[in-house]
Amino acid sequence: MTTDIRTPLARYADRLHAVTGDGHHVASPLGAWLLLALAAPGATGATRAALEEALGTDARTAATAARALLAAPHPLVPSATAFWHRPGRASGGLDGWRGTLPASTATGALPEQAGLDAWAREHTLGLVEAFPLTVTPQVLLVLASALATRVSWATPFEVAPADAFGSGSTWAGALRRALRSPRYGHRCWIADTTRAGIVAVHAAPARPARTADGAAGLLVVSVVAAPDVPAGDVLAAAHELAAVAADTPEGHLPARRSLFDVPLGEGPLWTLREEPTRTNAPDGREERTTAVLPCWSARSRHGLSAPGLGFPAVARVFGELLDEPGLEFEAAQAAVARYGRYGFEAAAVTGFAAMLSLPPEGVARVAELRFGHPYAVVAVATDDRAGGGAPGPWHGVPVFSAWVADPEELPEADVADRYADA
């Protein structure tokens, strides 16, 4: 049976976007939530309770849902998770938790920065070029997720002049062209919502992927509310409408308000007119709706250390597993997206790193030793061939010795690095 995590995810998205703010951005609440769910089986006591509060569900349900998602990859949304740690820092607790990870989760020694960047590119269709965290010597372990999509619309947009945004829109003067929904294939409607009031909604379906078991798709839902409605409320309404729209057939529009219940005229969200037509509608009243949207793209990086996002609890989980209380941590997400006439692409990489605290500040003395006058050299042999840990007959025997009193110039042939092109 499939675990429905849409409500917990919507709640988590509300928190994440509240931290992110109302500036232009893109994010993947799912990418961050997955890391909490993977860490959850290792949590106990108060740490488990804090993690469950952030997850919006119990740890077992979250972990089960995460495993189910990763075990059945969506053909239009490639996904990946990974856990890396420093060699020699394992423990019985950490080994036990690692056994709860999904089979698809990559594990192993912590890569260098170049390796993490390559992992991000590989698992985001090249859209995210660098891992969002920097590996320092203090980093003990990294937990990561990646999500990506690149789809074509089932029916492309038409092109409209930017003045279709309306005289009250600043975009009408800043742009030359806009996207207009085609007459068929997209869904457009006016809806009533709890958080954002009355809104305009557009839903564009991607061209589905056909599989042996059926088809898998992607529906991109856009929601616009009155200009004075806070961004968080509009995002919450969009999550709610998108979840319902994914469940309803094309002809059914969630929370739809009839156009005959909306005043005629022009406003910030739509213009509505009435005209005579021939129709087979039983009551003689027909409704037609189109939408005008801009192309857009975004590239964002989000810090995820805020308490409500759950990563302080994840740090405590690993501190307990490694018997290293008080581990410091860093969590961040890099996300990109592009929305255009013919399709949509987006990707996000979320990373969590647990690290030892930096040692206290002190004083270092740094010496450069200079052999600038005559000195001695001895070449001594080593020999451990005797076995059993005993030294061999040559061990410690000085083989060559010298007194250097007549230095020479470095040969010209040795000035260049002979291995530079190797």
XYZ file of C-alpha atoms in Angstrom:
422
model
C 0.000 0.000 0.000
C 1.341 3.425 -0.941
C 1.922 5.848 1.936
C 0.390 9.255 1.167
C 2.873 11.903 2.294
C 1.398 14.844 0.418
C 0.044 16.507 3.558
C 3.340 16.220 5.512
C 5.209 17.483 2.439
C 2.876 20.454 2.030
C 3.431 21.348 5.668
C 7.198 21.038 5.261
C 7.065 23.154 2.087
C 5.233 25.839 4.057
C 8.106 25.956 6.539
C 10.817 25.851 3.922
C 9.367 28.673 1.841
C 8.798 30.740 4.989
C 12.549 30.513 5.668
C 13.409 31.142 2.022
C 11.374 34.348 1.840
C 9.334 35.978 -0.896
C 12.121 36.730 -3.358
C 12.377 35.009 -6.744
C 13.549 31.462 -6.051
C 13.066 27.759 -6.682
C 13.327 24.982 -4.108
C 12.606 21.308 -3.582
C 10.923 20.654 -0.238
C 10.897 16.962 -1.158
C 14.680 16.931 -1.582
C 15.174 18.215 1.978
C 12.376 16.104 3.474
C 13.930 12.936 2.042
C 17.104 13.486 4.058
C 15.122 13.822 7.280
C 13.248 10.629 6.417
C 16.489 8.720 5.751
C 17.961 9.863 9.073
C 14.782 9.127 11.054
C 15.380 5.400 11.798
C 18.491 6.348 13.765
C 16.670 8.803 16.038
C 15.517 8.049 19.591
C 13.862 9.911 22.444
C 13.599 13.678 22.217
C 15.626 13.728 19.002
C 13.116 11.402 17.330
C 10.219 13.578 18.517
C 11.860 16.718 17.085
C 12.516 14.977 13.788
C 8.932 13.714 13.574
C 7.660 17.220 14.207
C 9.634 18.484 11.214
C 8.624 15.507 9.056
C 4.940 15.969 9.851
C 4.553 12.218 10.440
C 6.135 9.447 12.471
C 9.651 8.278 11.674
C 8.630 4.824 10.500
C 6.043 6.172 8.070
C 8.501 8.735 6.684
C 11.270 6.151 6.222
C 8.860 3.729 4.553
C 7.648 6.438 2.185
C 11.197 7.447 1.290
C 12.157 3.850 0.524
C 9.055 3.431 -1.625
C 9.861 6.548 -3.669
C 13.453 5.525 -4.251
C 12.603 1.899 -4.996
C 10.231 2.856 -7.809
C 11.941 5.743 -9.652
C 9.649 8.056 -11.584
C 10.642 8.000 -15.276
C 10.251 11.786 -15.570
C 11.879 12.663 -12.220
C 15.273 10.947 -11.803
C 16.266 10.762 -8.141
C 19.281 9.687 -6.117
C 20.467 9.616 -2.515
C 23.894 9.050 -1.008
C 25.684 8.712 2.328
C 29.437 9.158 2.617
C 31.669 9.212 5.693
C 35.322 9.468 6.675
C 37.082 6.092 6.894
C 37.792 5.104 10.465
C 34.904 7.111 11.917
C 32.303 4.326 11.821
C 30.578 2.860 14.889
C 28.166 0.078 15.703
C 25.302 2.565 15.868
C 26.200 4.112 12.540
C 26.549 0.699 10.897
C 23.147 -0.309 12.199
C 21.493 2.845 10.875
C 23.218 2.465 7.526
C 21.469 -0.881 7.173
C 18.120 0.965 7.124
C 19.018 2.968 4.024
C 17.251 2.172 0.745
C 19.148 -0.253 -1.462
C 19.604 2.450 -4.104
C 21.375 4.847 -1.726
C 25.056 5.111 -2.622
C 27.428 4.654 0.329
C 31.167 4.781 0.777
C 34.123 6.920 1.709
C 33.598 10.675 1.633
C 34.726 11.977 -1.789
C 36.767 15.080 -2.369
C 34.915 18.205 -3.492
C 35.351 17.367 -7.164
C 33.684 14.010 -6.589
C 30.691 15.611 -4.869
C 30.334 18.140 -7.682
C 30.449 15.347 -10.249
C 27.746 13.451 -8.328
C 25.530 16.545 -8.377
C 25.943 16.969 -12.139
C 25.423 13.273 -12.865
C 22.153 13.057 -10.970
C 20.600 16.353 -12.074
C 20.919 16.024 -15.852
C 23.796 18.511 -15.632
C 21.493 21.256 -14.328
C 23.177 21.620 -10.907
C 26.876 22.084 -11.527
C 28.216 22.032 -7.970
C 27.356 20.368 -4.679
C 25.841 22.924 -2.267
C 28.303 22.176 0.559
C 32.086 22.446 0.793
C 34.049 19.525 2.210
C 36.559 20.602 4.861
C 38.834 18.416 7.017
C 36.292 18.765 9.857
C 33.470 17.105 7.859
C 32.807 13.564 9.122
C 29.883 12.562 6.917
C 27.538 13.811 4.208
C 23.948 12.802 3.459
C 22.613 13.952 0.079
C 19.656 13.800 -2.267
C 19.196 14.808 -5.892
C 16.035 15.295 -7.941
C 15.706 16.417 -11.546
C 13.275 16.672 -14.416
C 13.362 17.770 -18.017
C 10.019 17.441 -19.795
C 8.214 18.677 -22.874
C 4.651 19.917 -22.640
C 2.045 17.556 -24.053
C 0.734 20.633 -25.894
C 3.079 23.633 -26.288
C 2.071 27.171 -25.416
C 1.110 29.716 -28.014
C 2.875 33.087 -28.184
C 1.112 36.332 -27.195
C 2.214 39.958 -26.959
C 3.253 41.002 -23.466
C 0.476 43.572 -23.261
C -1.827 40.590 -22.696
C -0.677 40.793 -19.049
C -2.901 43.871 -18.751
C -2.336 47.568 -18.316
C -1.804 47.184 -14.566
C 1.104 44.765 -14.935
C 4.677 46.080 -14.916
C 5.625 42.981 -16.913
C 3.585 44.288 -19.852
C 6.115 47.086 -20.324
C 9.206 45.084 -19.399
C 8.629 42.153 -21.759
C 7.821 41.801 -25.446
C 6.223 38.367 -25.490
C 4.256 36.075 -23.219
C 2.997 32.497 -23.261
C -0.694 31.836 -23.889
C -2.245 28.490 -23.053
C -3.530 26.562 -26.064
C -7.265 26.095 -26.462
C -6.993 22.391 -25.622
C -4.576 20.387 -23.527
C -4.036 22.787 -20.609
C -6.368 23.467 -17.675
C -7.220 27.022 -16.610
C -9.698 28.073 -13.934
C -10.587 30.459 -11.106
C -10.567 28.814 -7.677
C -11.500 29.587 -4.089
C -8.799 28.757 -1.539
C -8.542 28.964 2.229
C -5.078 30.544 2.463
C -4.987 32.802 -0.604
C -8.631 33.622 -1.285
C -9.774 33.653 -4.887
C -6.963 32.758 -7.307
C -6.304 32.064 -10.971
C -4.878 28.621 -11.781
C -3.109 27.143 -14.791
C -2.017 23.509 -15.108
C 0.238 22.268 -17.914
C 0.764 18.519 -18.322
C 4.061 17.132 -19.548
C 4.184 14.555 -22.289
C 3.804 11.322 -20.307
C 6.314 8.498 -20.164
C 4.841 5.160 -21.197
C 5.924 2.109 -19.224
C 4.958 -1.554 -19.176
C 2.667 -0.809 -16.238
C 1.005 2.289 -17.705
C 2.102 5.908 -17.897
C 3.813 8.411 -15.605
C 3.552 12.153 -16.002
C 4.204 15.561 -14.507
C 1.679 18.366 -14.022
C 3.043 21.889 -13.486
C 0.490 24.045 -11.683
C 0.763 27.858 -11.524
C -1.344 29.892 -9.058
C -1.661 33.685 -8.833
C -3.526 35.577 -6.102
C -4.240 39.219 -5.372
C -1.022 41.289 -5.153
C -1.361 41.835 -1.396
C -1.590 38.130 -0.495
C 1.652 36.923 1.169
C 3.816 34.614 -0.926
C 3.618 31.852 1.683
C -0.167 31.751 1.456
C -0.090 31.582 -2.348
C 2.485 28.769 -2.241
C 0.342 26.879 0.260
C -2.704 27.249 -1.981
C -0.681 26.063 -4.969
C 0.442 22.917 -3.102
C -3.154 22.157 -2.157
C -4.557 22.733 -5.639
C -1.746 20.798 -7.340
C -2.305 17.754 -5.121
C -6.015 17.706 -5.936
C -5.483 18.450 -9.642
C -3.161 15.459 -9.937
C -6.012 13.254 -8.693
C -8.807 14.662 -10.860
C -9.589 14.020 -14.525
C -8.959 16.798 -17.007
C -12.579 17.971 -17.045
C -12.713 18.417 -13.251
C -11.172 21.522 -11.721
C -10.632 21.605 -7.930
C -12.330 24.441 -6.003
C -13.496 25.910 -9.309
C -15.614 29.045 -9.286
C -18.036 29.489 -12.187
C -17.231 32.408 -14.471
C -20.887 33.405 -14.138
C -20.216 34.031 -10.420
C -17.375 36.456 -11.179
C -17.968 40.151 -12.009
C -17.348 41.216 -15.591
C -14.487 43.575 -16.340
C -10.725 43.840 -15.904
C -8.779 43.191 -12.733
C -5.248 42.235 -11.654
C -5.896 38.491 -12.089
C -8.097 38.321 -15.196
C -10.289 40.135 -17.648
C -13.804 38.768 -18.100
C -16.207 39.606 -20.881
C -19.463 38.185 -22.144
C -20.303 37.551 -25.788
C -23.041 35.742 -27.735
C -22.229 32.228 -28.935
C -23.835 29.051 -30.176
C -23.564 26.316 -27.588
C -24.937 22.900 -26.717
C -24.643 23.568 -22.984
C -27.911 22.483 -21.277
C -28.465 25.901 -19.704
C -27.161 27.799 -22.708
C -24.176 29.120 -20.725
C -20.659 28.181 -21.865
C -17.378 28.962 -20.112
C -13.987 29.331 -21.818
C -10.746 30.131 -20.048
C -7.186 30.759 -21.218
C -4.112 31.886 -19.315
C -1.173 34.177 -20.037
C 2.124 33.474 -18.271
C 5.744 34.584 -18.644
C 8.741 32.406 -19.367
C 10.906 32.233 -16.266
C 14.003 30.664 -14.804
C 15.542 30.613 -11.343
C 18.752 29.522 -9.678
C 18.798 29.421 -5.871
C 20.816 28.269 -2.886
C 19.070 27.832 0.452
C 20.577 27.354 3.890
C 18.594 24.766 5.833
C 19.824 25.255 9.395
C 16.603 26.830 10.754
C 15.199 24.741 13.647
C 11.820 24.151 11.991
C 13.438 22.395 9.020
C 14.643 19.427 11.057
C 18.367 19.393 10.344
C 19.481 20.295 13.886
C 17.760 17.053 14.908
C 19.563 15.168 12.124
C 22.865 16.434 13.552
C 21.872 15.071 16.962
C 21.012 11.712 15.361
C 24.519 11.331 13.978
C 26.073 12.670 17.164
C 24.379 9.873 19.072
C 25.251 7.220 16.476
C 28.922 8.239 16.494
C 29.061 8.970 20.240
C 30.156 12.496 19.321
C 27.670 14.774 21.110
C 27.502 18.364 19.973
C 28.407 17.784 16.332
C 28.220 20.902 14.261
C 26.420 20.720 10.923
C 25.678 22.483 7.686
C 22.691 21.825 5.442
C 21.936 23.519 2.140
C 20.131 23.061 -1.149
C 21.012 24.194 -4.662
C 18.042 24.374 -7.038
C 17.443 25.495 -10.613
C 14.389 25.652 -12.884
C 13.350 26.892 -16.327
C 9.789 27.261 -17.652
C 9.236 27.938 -21.345
C 7.016 27.527 -24.346
C 7.883 23.915 -25.036
C 8.731 22.454 -21.653
C 9.953 22.616 -18.089
C 13.169 21.561 -16.382
C 14.226 21.677 -12.758
C 16.736 20.088 -10.413
C 17.810 20.263 -6.794
C 20.651 18.827 -4.748
C 20.271 18.856 -0.977
C 23.221 18.167 1.276
C 23.726 17.673 5.002
C 27.210 17.557 6.531
C 28.081 16.731 10.136
C 31.425 17.973 11.328
C 33.659 18.219 14.344
C 34.021 21.619 15.913
C 37.060 23.584 14.901
C 39.786 23.445 17.561
C 40.140 26.575 19.727
C 42.265 29.375 18.386
C 45.895 29.443 19.463
C 49.329 30.313 18.164
C 51.255 28.424 15.500
C 54.974 28.757 14.825
C 56.053 27.886 11.307
C 59.696 27.142 10.498
C 61.511 26.910 7.184
C 64.748 24.985 7.592
C 67.688 26.310 5.526
C 70.611 24.190 4.575
C 72.792 27.126 3.600
C 76.221 25.902 4.693
C 78.022 22.521 4.775
C 75.935 19.637 6.160
C 75.886 15.846 6.460
C 73.812 13.238 4.625
C 73.392 9.551 5.561
C 71.452 6.968 3.584
C 70.206 4.188 5.873
C 68.537 0.908 4.877
C 65.291 -0.474 6.274
C 64.533 -4.190 6.386
C 61.411 -5.925 7.773
C 61.768 -9.241 5.922
C 62.365 -11.311 9.071
C 58.641 -11.534 9.826
C 56.919 -11.540 13.187
C 57.645 -7.864 13.600
C 61.402 -8.424 14.063
C 63.790 -6.324 11.944
C 65.849 -7.911 9.162
C 69.644 -7.883 8.990
C 69.831 -4.719 6.923
C 67.540 -2.680 9.108
C 69.198 0.532 10.284
C 72.409 -0.064 8.395
C 73.880 3.148 7.015
C 74.606 2.518 3.356
C 75.894 5.877 2.164
C 76.968 9.030 3.886
C 78.199 12.391 2.703
C 79.255 15.844 3.748
C 77.857 18.464 1.477
C 80.221 21.442 1.206
C 80.219 22.160 -2.533
C 76.667 22.698 -3.846
C 75.812 22.799 -7.573
C 73.359 24.705 -9.724
C 70.072 23.039 -10.666
C 70.455 21.686 -14.231
C 68.558 23.636 -16.859
C 66.830 20.441 -17.993
C 65.326 20.075 -14.518
C 63.846 23.574 -14.346
C 60.710 22.571 -16.256
C 58.244 20.155 -14.636
C 58.813 16.996 -16.650
C 55.587 15.479 -15.289
C 53.357 18.400 -16.156
C 51.853 16.634 -19.190
C 51.946 13.134 -17.776
